[in-house]
Coordinates of C-alpha atoms and ligand atoms in Angstrom, one line a residue:
M1 CA -32.1 -86.3 -6.8
K2 CA -30.1 -88.1 -10.3
I3 CA -30.9 -91.8 -10.8
A4 CA -30.3 -94.9 -14.2
I5 CA -33.1 -96.5 -15.6
V6 CA -31.5 -99.0 -17.8
G7 CA -33.1 -100.9 -20.3
L8 CA -35.5 -98.1 -22.4
G9 CA -38.3 -100.7 -23.1
Y10 CA -42.1 -101.3 -22.3
V11 CA -41.2 -100.9 -19.3
G12 CA -38.3 -98.8 -18.8
L13 CA -39.2 -95.9 -20.6
P14 CA -42.2 -95.7 -19.1
L15 CA -40.6 -95.1 -15.5
S16 CA -38.7 -93.3 -16.8
L17 CA -40.4 -90.4 -17.9
Q18 CA -43.0 -90.8 -14.8
F19 CA -39.4 -90.5 -12.8
A20 CA -39.0 -87.0 -14.7
R21 CA -42.0 -85.7 -14.2
S22 CA -42.0 -86.3 -10.3
G23 CA -38.5 -83.7 -10.4
V24 CA -36.3 -86.7 -10.6
T25 CA -33.4 -86.4 -13.1
V26 CA -33.4 -89.2 -14.7
L27 CA -30.0 -90.9 -16.9
G28 CA -31.9 -93.7 -19.6
L29 CA -29.2 -95.8 -20.4
D30 CA -29.1 -99.0 -23.3
I31 CA -26.9 -101.0 -25.1
D32 CA -29.2 -100.0 -28.2
P33 CA -27.7 -97.1 -30.1
A34 CA -30.8 -95.8 -32.1
K35 CA -32.9 -95.8 -28.6
V36 CA -31.3 -92.8 -27.5
E37 CA -30.6 -91.6 -30.6
A38 CA -33.9 -91.1 -30.8
L39 CA -34.4 -90.9 -26.9
N40 CA -32.5 -87.2 -26.9
G41 CA -34.0 -86.5 -30.4
G42 CA -37.7 -85.7 -28.4
R43 CA -38.6 -89.0 -30.2
S44 CA -40.8 -92.4 -29.1
Y45 CA -40.2 -95.3 -30.3
I46 CA -43.3 -96.5 -29.2
K47 CA -47.3 -96.8 -30.1
H48 CA -49.1 -95.3 -27.1
I49 CA -45.8 -92.9 -25.3
P50 CA -46.4 -89.6 -27.7
A51 CA -42.9 -87.7 -29.1
D52 CA -43.7 -84.6 -27.3
T53 CA -43.4 -86.1 -23.1
I54 CA -40.1 -87.6 -24.4
A55 CA -39.2 -84.1 -26.3
A56 CA -40.7 -82.1 -22.8
A57 CA -38.5 -84.3 -20.6
V58 CA -35.6 -84.3 -22.6
D59 CA -35.8 -80.2 -23.5
S60 CA -36.6 -79.1 -19.8
G61 CA -33.5 -81.5 -19.1
A62 CA -34.9 -84.2 -16.8
L63 CA -34.3 -86.9 -18.6
V64 CA -31.2 -87.5 -21.1
A65 CA -30.0 -90.9 -22.8
S66 CA -26.5 -92.2 -23.2
T67 CA -24.3 -96.2 -23.7
D68 CA -22.0 -95.0 -21.6
F69 CA -22.9 -97.3 -17.7
S70 CA -19.5 -94.9 -16.9
R71 CA -22.3 -92.6 -16.0
V72 CA -24.0 -94.7 -13.0
Q73 CA -22.0 -93.1 -11.1
E74 CA -23.5 -89.7 -11.7
A75 CA -26.9 -91.9 -9.9
E76 CA -27.8 -91.8 -6.9
A77 CA -30.2 -95.4 -7.9
V78 CA -30.3 -97.3 -10.4
I79 CA -33.1 -99.2 -12.5
I80 CA -32.8 -102.3 -13.9
C81 CA -35.7 -103.1 -16.2
V82 CA -33.8 -105.0 -19.2
P83 CA -35.7 -107.9 -20.9
T84 CA -35.9 -111.4 -19.5
P85 CA -36.6 -114.7 -22.3
L86 CA -36.6 -117.8 -22.5
N87 CA -33.7 -119.8 -23.9
K88 CA -34.3 -122.3 -26.6
N89 CA -35.1 -125.0 -24.5
R90 CA -37.7 -122.8 -22.5
E91 CA -35.2 -122.4 -19.6
P92 CA -35.0 -118.3 -17.9
D93 CA -32.1 -116.5 -19.9
I94 CA -31.6 -113.6 -16.5
S95 CA -28.4 -113.4 -19.0
F96 CA -29.9 -109.4 -19.7
I97 CA -29.6 -109.5 -16.2
T98 CA -25.8 -110.0 -15.9
E99 CA -24.6 -108.7 -18.5
T100 CA -26.5 -105.3 -17.2
G101 CA -24.8 -106.3 -13.3
K102 CA -21.3 -106.8 -14.7
A103 CA -21.7 -104.1 -17.1
I104 CA -22.5 -101.2 -14.4
A105 CA -21.0 -102.5 -11.0
P106 CA -17.5 -101.1 -11.2
H107 CA -18.8 -98.0 -11.4
L108 CA -20.8 -98.2 -8.4
A109 CA -20.5 -95.5 -5.7
K110 CA -20.6 -96.8 -1.9
G111 CA -24.5 -95.9 -1.1
T112 CA -26.0 -96.8 -3.7
L113 CA -29.6 -97.9 -3.8
V114 CA -29.9 -100.9 -6.9
V115 CA -33.1 -102.1 -7.8
L116 CA -34.2 -104.7 -9.9
E117 CA -37.4 -104.8 -12.1
S118 CA -37.5 -107.4 -14.5
T119 CA -39.8 -110.3 -14.2
T120 CA -37.7 -113.0 -12.7
Y121 CA -37.6 -116.1 -10.3
P122 CA -37.6 -115.3 -6.8
G123 CA -33.9 -115.5 -5.4
T124 CA -32.8 -113.8 -8.8
T125 CA -32.4 -110.8 -7.1
D126 CA -29.8 -111.6 -3.9
E127 CA -28.6 -114.3 -5.9
D128 CA -27.3 -114.0 -8.5
L129 CA -27.5 -109.7 -9.4
R130 CA -26.2 -109.2 -6.2
E131 CA -23.1 -112.1 -6.4
V132 CA -21.9 -110.2 -10.3
L133 CA -22.4 -107.0 -8.1
E134 CA -20.3 -107.8 -5.3
A135 CA -17.9 -109.1 -6.8
G136 CA -17.6 -106.5 -10.1
S137 CA -17.2 -102.9 -7.4
S138 CA -15.7 -105.5 -4.1
L139 CA -19.0 -103.5 -2.2
K140 CA -20.8 -105.6 -0.5
A141 CA -25.3 -105.3 -0.2
G142 CA -27.0 -103.8 2.8
V143 CA -23.8 -102.6 3.8
D144 CA -22.2 -100.5 1.3
F145 CA -25.1 -100.5 -0.9
H146 CA -28.5 -100.6 -0.8
L147 CA -30.9 -103.3 -2.7
A148 CA -34.4 -104.3 -3.7
F149 CA -36.4 -105.8 -6.2
S150 CA -39.8 -104.1 -7.4
P151 CA -41.7 -105.2 -10.2
E152 CA -43.2 -103.2 -12.6
R153 CA -46.8 -103.8 -13.5
E154 CA -47.2 -101.9 -17.0
D155 CA -50.8 -102.1 -19.3
P156 CA -49.6 -101.2 -22.8
G157 CA -52.2 -100.0 -24.9
N158 CA -54.6 -99.0 -21.6
A159 CA -54.7 -95.3 -21.3
Q160 CA -56.6 -95.4 -18.5
S161 CA -53.5 -97.0 -16.2
K162 CA -50.9 -94.7 -15.3
V163 CA -48.2 -95.2 -13.8
E164 CA -47.9 -93.0 -10.9
A165 CA -51.2 -94.9 -9.9
I166 CA -50.4 -98.2 -9.4
P167 CA -49.6 -100.0 -6.7
K168 CA -46.1 -100.6 -6.3
V169 CA -44.4 -103.9 -4.4
I170 CA -41.3 -103.6 -2.9
G171 CA -39.2 -106.1 -1.5
G172 CA -35.4 -105.1 0.4
Y173 CA -32.8 -107.2 1.1
T174 CA -32.0 -105.5 4.4
P175 CA -35.0 -103.3 6.4
A176 CA -32.8 -100.8 5.1
C177 CA -32.3 -100.9 1.5
L178 CA -36.2 -101.2 1.9
E179 CA -36.1 -97.5 3.3
R180 CA -34.6 -96.8 0.4
T181 CA -36.7 -97.9 -1.7
K182 CA -39.8 -96.3 -0.5
A183 CA -38.2 -93.3 -0.4
L184 CA -37.2 -93.6 -3.8
Y185 CA -40.8 -94.8 -5.3
G186 CA -42.3 -92.7 -3.0
R187 CA -41.8 -89.8 -4.9
A188 CA -42.7 -90.7 -7.9
I189 CA -45.9 -93.3 -7.2
K190 CA -48.8 -92.9 -5.1
T191 CA -48.9 -96.0 -3.3
L192 CA -46.2 -98.1 -2.5
V193 CA -47.0 -102.0 -1.2
P194 CA -43.8 -103.0 0.9
V195 CA -43.2 -107.1 1.5
S196 CA -40.9 -108.4 3.4
S197 CA -37.8 -109.7 1.4
C198 CA -36.3 -109.3 -2.5
R199 CA -38.2 -112.4 -3.4
A200 CA -41.6 -112.4 -2.3
A201 CA -41.3 -109.3 -4.8
E202 CA -40.5 -111.3 -7.4
A203 CA -42.6 -114.1 -6.1
T204 CA -45.6 -111.7 -5.6
K205 CA -45.3 -110.7 -9.5
L206 CA -45.4 -114.1 -10.7
L207 CA -48.2 -114.5 -8.8
E208 CA -49.8 -111.7 -10.3
N209 CA -48.9 -113.7 -14.3
I210 CA -49.6 -117.1 -13.7
F211 CA -52.7 -116.3 -12.0
R212 CA -53.1 -114.4 -15.8
S213 CA -52.2 -117.3 -17.3
V214 CA -54.3 -120.3 -15.7
N215 CA -58.0 -118.1 -16.1
I216 CA -57.0 -117.7 -20.0
A217 CA -56.4 -121.0 -20.4
L218 CA -59.4 -121.9 -18.3
V219 CA -61.6 -120.2 -20.5
N220 CA -59.9 -120.7 -23.4
E221 CA -60.9 -125.0 -22.9
L222 CA -64.1 -124.0 -21.9
K223 CA -64.3 -122.3 -25.1
L224 CA -63.7 -125.8 -26.8
V225 CA -66.2 -127.7 -24.4
Y226 CA -69.4 -125.1 -25.1
G227 CA -68.7 -124.6 -28.4
A228 CA -69.2 -128.3 -28.2
M229 CA -72.9 -127.5 -26.5
D230 CA -72.9 -125.2 -29.5
I231 CA -73.2 -122.6 -25.9
D232 CA -71.1 -119.5 -26.6
I233 CA -68.3 -118.4 -24.3
W234 CA -68.6 -115.0 -24.6
E235 CA -72.7 -114.3 -24.5
V236 CA -71.4 -116.5 -20.7
I237 CA -69.3 -114.1 -19.5
Q238 CA -71.0 -111.4 -20.6
A239 CA -73.5 -113.2 -18.1
A240 CA -71.0 -114.2 -15.7
R241 CA -69.0 -111.0 -15.4
T242 CA -71.8 -108.9 -14.3
K243 CA -71.7 -110.8 -10.0
P244 CA -70.6 -108.5 -8.5
F245 CA -68.1 -110.7 -6.7
G246 CA -65.7 -114.0 -6.4
F247 CA -65.1 -113.7 -10.4
M248 CA -63.4 -111.7 -12.3
A249 CA -63.9 -112.8 -16.4
F250 CA -61.2 -113.0 -18.8
S251 CA -61.2 -113.8 -22.9
P252 CA -60.9 -116.6 -24.7
G253 CA -58.3 -115.6 -28.1
P254 CA -56.0 -117.6 -30.6
G255 CA -53.3 -118.8 -28.0
L256 CA -51.3 -116.4 -25.7
G257 CA -48.8 -113.4 -26.6
G258 CA -46.5 -110.7 -25.0
H259 CA -43.5 -110.7 -23.2
C260 CA -45.2 -111.9 -20.1
I261 CA -48.0 -113.7 -20.1
P262 CA -46.2 -116.8 -22.7
I263 CA -43.0 -116.9 -19.6
D264 CA -43.2 -115.3 -16.8
P265 CA -44.7 -119.0 -14.9
F266 CA -41.8 -120.9 -16.9
Y267 CA -39.6 -118.7 -14.5
L268 CA -40.9 -120.4 -11.4
T269 CA -41.4 -123.8 -12.7
W270 CA -37.7 -123.4 -12.9
K271 CA -37.3 -122.6 -10.1
A272 CA -39.9 -124.5 -8.6
R273 CA -37.4 -127.9 -9.7
E274 CA -34.1 -126.8 -7.3
Y275 CA -36.5 -127.1 -4.3
G276 CA -38.3 -130.7 -5.9
Q277 CA -41.4 -128.7 -6.7
H278 CA -43.6 -129.5 -9.6
T279 CA -46.0 -126.3 -10.5
R280 CA -48.7 -128.8 -12.5
F281 CA -51.2 -126.1 -13.1
I282 CA -48.8 -123.7 -15.0
E283 CA -47.5 -126.1 -16.7
L284 CA -50.9 -127.1 -17.2
A285 CA -51.6 -123.9 -18.5
G286 CA -49.3 -123.9 -21.2
E287 CA -51.0 -126.5 -22.1
V288 CA -54.0 -125.3 -23.3
N289 CA -53.0 -122.4 -25.0
T290 CA -50.3 -123.3 -27.1
A291 CA -53.1 -126.0 -28.3
M292 CA -55.2 -122.3 -29.5
P293 CA -53.9 -122.1 -32.9
Q294 CA -54.5 -125.1 -33.9
Y295 CA -57.7 -125.1 -32.8
V296 CA -58.0 -122.0 -35.2
V297 CA -56.3 -123.6 -37.5
N298 CA -58.6 -126.1 -38.1
R299 CA -61.4 -123.6 -36.9
T300 CA -60.7 -121.7 -40.6
A301 CA -60.4 -125.5 -42.2
E302 CA -63.9 -126.4 -41.2
A303 CA -65.8 -123.5 -42.3
L304 CA -64.0 -123.3 -46.3
N305 CA -64.9 -126.2 -46.4
A306 CA -68.5 -125.4 -45.6
L307 CA -67.2 -123.4 -49.1
R308 CA -66.3 -126.4 -50.3
K309 CA -62.8 -124.5 -50.5
P310 CA -59.3 -126.5 -49.6
M311 CA -57.0 -124.9 -47.3
N312 CA -54.5 -125.5 -49.8
G313 CA -54.5 -122.9 -51.8
S314 CA -56.8 -120.7 -50.0
R315 CA -55.5 -117.0 -49.7
V316 CA -55.9 -116.3 -45.7
L317 CA -55.4 -113.1 -44.1
V318 CA -54.3 -113.5 -39.9
L319 CA -55.7 -109.8 -38.8
G320 CA -54.1 -107.7 -36.4
L321 CA -49.7 -109.5 -35.6
A322 CA -49.9 -107.5 -32.7
Y323 CA -50.2 -109.6 -29.1
K324 CA -53.6 -107.3 -27.9
P325 CA -55.3 -105.3 -29.0
N326 CA -53.6 -101.2 -30.0
V327 CA -50.1 -102.1 -29.4
D328 CA -48.0 -102.0 -31.9
D329 CA -46.0 -104.7 -29.8
D330 CA -45.7 -108.5 -31.3
R331 CA -43.4 -110.4 -28.6
E332 CA -44.5 -113.7 -28.7
S333 CA -47.4 -112.6 -30.6
P334 CA -49.8 -116.2 -31.9
S335 CA -50.4 -114.8 -34.5
Y336 CA -47.1 -115.9 -36.0
I337 CA -47.8 -119.8 -35.2
L338 CA -51.4 -119.5 -36.8
M339 CA -49.2 -118.2 -40.1
D340 CA -47.3 -120.5 -39.6
L341 CA -49.5 -123.7 -39.4
L342 CA -51.7 -122.4 -42.4
K343 CA -48.3 -121.9 -44.4
A344 CA -46.9 -125.7 -43.7
R345 CA -51.5 -126.8 -44.7
G346 CA -50.4 -124.9 -48.3
A347 CA -53.0 -122.2 -47.3
E348 CA -50.9 -118.8 -48.7
V349 CA -51.5 -116.5 -45.8
A350 CA -50.8 -112.9 -45.2
Y351 CA -51.1 -110.2 -42.6
F352 CA -52.6 -106.6 -41.6
D353 CA -52.2 -104.7 -38.9
P354 CA -51.9 -100.5 -38.7
Y355 CA -49.1 -100.5 -36.7
V356 CA -47.3 -103.4 -38.0
P357 CA -46.1 -102.1 -40.9
V358 CA -43.3 -104.3 -41.2
I359 CA -42.3 -107.2 -40.2
R360 CA -39.0 -106.4 -38.8
M361 CA -35.6 -108.8 -37.5
T362 CA -36.5 -112.3 -35.1
R363 CA -35.1 -114.7 -34.1
E364 CA -38.0 -117.4 -33.9
H365 CA -39.8 -115.6 -36.8
S366 CA -37.2 -114.6 -39.4
H367 CA -38.8 -116.2 -42.3
W368 CA -41.7 -113.5 -41.7
A369 CA -39.0 -111.1 -41.5
G370 CA -39.8 -107.9 -44.1
T371 CA -43.5 -109.2 -44.8
C372 CA -45.8 -106.0 -45.4
S373 CA -48.7 -105.6 -44.0
V374 CA -51.7 -105.1 -46.8
S375 CA -53.8 -102.3 -47.4
W376 CA -57.0 -102.0 -45.9
N377 CA -59.5 -102.0 -48.8
R378 CA -61.9 -103.7 -51.2
E379 CA -60.5 -104.7 -53.3
T380 CA -57.6 -106.5 -50.9
L381 CA -59.8 -107.8 -48.9
Q382 CA -62.3 -109.7 -51.6
G383 CA -59.3 -111.0 -52.1
F384 CA -58.5 -113.2 -49.8
D385 CA -61.6 -116.8 -48.5
A386 CA -61.0 -115.9 -45.4
V387 CA -60.0 -113.7 -42.5
I388 CA -58.3 -114.7 -39.1
I389 CA -59.5 -112.0 -36.2
A390 CA -56.4 -112.7 -34.2
T391 CA -55.9 -109.3 -32.3
N392 CA -59.3 -107.1 -32.8
H393 CA -57.5 -103.3 -32.8
Q394 CA -59.7 -100.7 -32.1
A395 CA -59.0 -98.4 -35.2
V396 CA -60.2 -101.6 -38.2
N397 CA -63.5 -100.7 -38.5
Y398 CA -65.0 -104.4 -38.8
Q399 CA -68.2 -103.1 -40.8
E400 CA -66.3 -103.1 -43.8
L401 CA -64.5 -106.4 -43.6
A402 CA -68.1 -107.6 -42.7
D403 CA -69.1 -105.7 -46.2
W404 CA -65.9 -107.0 -48.1
V405 CA -65.3 -111.0 -46.8
S406 CA -67.2 -114.0 -47.5
C407 CA -65.8 -115.8 -44.0
I408 CA -64.6 -115.0 -41.0
V409 CA -62.7 -116.2 -38.1
D410 CA -63.2 -114.5 -35.1
T411 CA -61.5 -114.8 -31.9
R412 CA -61.9 -112.2 -30.4
N413 CA -65.8 -111.1 -30.5
A414 CA -65.1 -108.6 -32.6
M415 CA -68.3 -109.3 -34.9
A416 CA -70.5 -109.0 -31.9
G417 CA -73.6 -107.2 -32.8
L418 CA -72.8 -106.6 -36.4
R419 CA -74.3 -107.1 -39.7
T420 CA -73.5 -110.0 -41.4
K421 CA -75.0 -113.2 -42.8
P422 CA -75.5 -116.3 -42.0
H423 CA -72.3 -119.0 -41.7
Q424 CA -70.1 -115.1 -42.6
V425 CA -69.0 -115.5 -38.7
W426 CA -66.8 -118.4 -37.1
K427 CA -66.5 -118.0 -33.8
A428 CA -62.6 -119.9 -32.6
Ligands
LIG1 N1 -44.0 -104.9 -21.3 C1 -45.0 -105.4 -20.4 O1 -45.6 -104.8 -20.6 C2 -44.2 -106.1 -19.0 C3 -45.2 -105.4 -18.1 C4 -44.2 -106.2 -16.7 C5 -43.1 -106.4 -16.7 N2 -42.2 -106.6 -17.8 C6 -41.1 -106.9 -17.8 O2 -40.0 -105.9 -17.5 C7 -38.9 -105.9 -17.9 C8 -38.6 -105.7 -19.3 O3 -39.6 -105.6 -20.3 P1 -40.0 -105.0 -21.8 O4 -41.5 -105.3 -21.7 O5 -39.8 -103.4 -20.8 O6 -38.5 -105.2 -22.9 P2 -38.3 -104.3 -24.3 O7 -37.5 -105.1 -24.9 O8 -39.5 -103.7 -24.7 O9 -37.0 -103.5 -23.4 C9 -36.2 -103.6 -22.4 C10 -35.1 -103.1 -23.5 O10 -33.4 -103.1 -22.4 C11 -32.2 -103.4 -23.9 N3 -32.0 -104.0 -23.0 C12 -31.0 -105.1 -23.7 N4 -29.8 -105.9 -22.6 C13 -29.4 -105.0 -22.3 C14 -28.0 -104.1 -20.7 N5 -27.6 -105.4 -21.2 N6 -27.6 -103.6 -19.8 C15 -29.3 -102.9 -21.2 N7 -30.7 -102.5 -21.8 C16 -30.4 -103.3 -22.6 C17 -33.2 -103.4 -25.0 O11 -32.4 -102.7 -25.9 C18 -34.5 -102.6 -24.5 O12 -34.4 -100.9 -24.8 C19 -38.5 -108.2 -18.7 O13 -38.5 -109.1 -17.3 C20 -40.9 -108.0 -18.2 O14 -40.3 -109.3 -17.9 C21 -42.9 -106.2 -18.8

């Protein structure tokens, strides 16, 4: 069996490798020639995906990458894993999906299965994508080709999380589409969870991400409330998580980051308006979570003030640029907002991240592009008036941080249990 996977990023690449391991020949398609070249050369561009895994798949002939979209005609199935960001008005931008649809439609052979994996609002697959595919191919979905949605559940940086072991939700445009989709994923994934439609599958993914966003907002709010009462939210969460039923622990932090949780809920908000529905939980969670960086900066000002230092002119280091521990993914990272807010208050700002040695060019943070991570040594660290722990990478030696720096603002409870001095660590 030969399939094509379009979009070889954090989602598409691990999925390609999983299919390649399962005896399926994978044609990886991407518009980024650098990625295609790296893959064909057996190199990795994602920190937690080892190059030798890629090289093994490429050398065995199970994986080949290309920028030539006409090659989808070689594939029995096409899986789409392209980005779904928000535009500058914070509305869904599904242009990556529709552009992919336009690029593959003229080359779709009769009988091909097309599956969308990108997180999106209900209706994207059976309305937007279907229309583009039908218009560009003169084929009819459910008749001439099959169509389905299956959300990705990738957990980057979690070594325990294996693609084949994560149950996969699938929804087809017709019952026959669902059967084809079962047969496809059944080759590579242990447990499939069929639902009644593409929309139900799209809605499932949104529920999962909204659930995280709302619960993170809850602990972020409680962090402030309990903090005012001199109660440590981290201690409370540790105690609460011993309850064997009806509780799930979420961690507070400096704000939401990553390609999913800060963005996906607003896909639903936008679509809900079409039906006259309001998504109050989503809006409120967004409000609470986006207020977090400001809170952290205020705490930093407080901590500096206690040392008789003004924020203006102080040297502040943001530790961790990636949005979550042990990954190199800095998309939507709240660290950037922290750095902007600190700079606006006159602080001299630098960052340290072992996985992001230099900030690449992005549309949102172009003013930081080219800035390099400071190096980790006593002399450099001692030069900072305060260090904000924004991401708790395991590779960082936090005891050294405690030994070298007099003021630490800890948003991740990374300093718990270490030798620290009184008033040295400020939880935020
Ligand atoms: N990263 C995650 O942990 C995660 C988890 C679950 C779901 N998702 C969802 O999966 C989707 C993809 O996310 P990702 O993290 O893999 O993104 P990514 O940015 O890492 O990868 C997307 C890839 O698509 C390529 N691309 C962009 N436009 C293209 C086009 N028109 N044709 C072909 N390739 C194109 C890019 O070059 C890139 O390699 C998003 O909808 C996201 O919300 C991501």
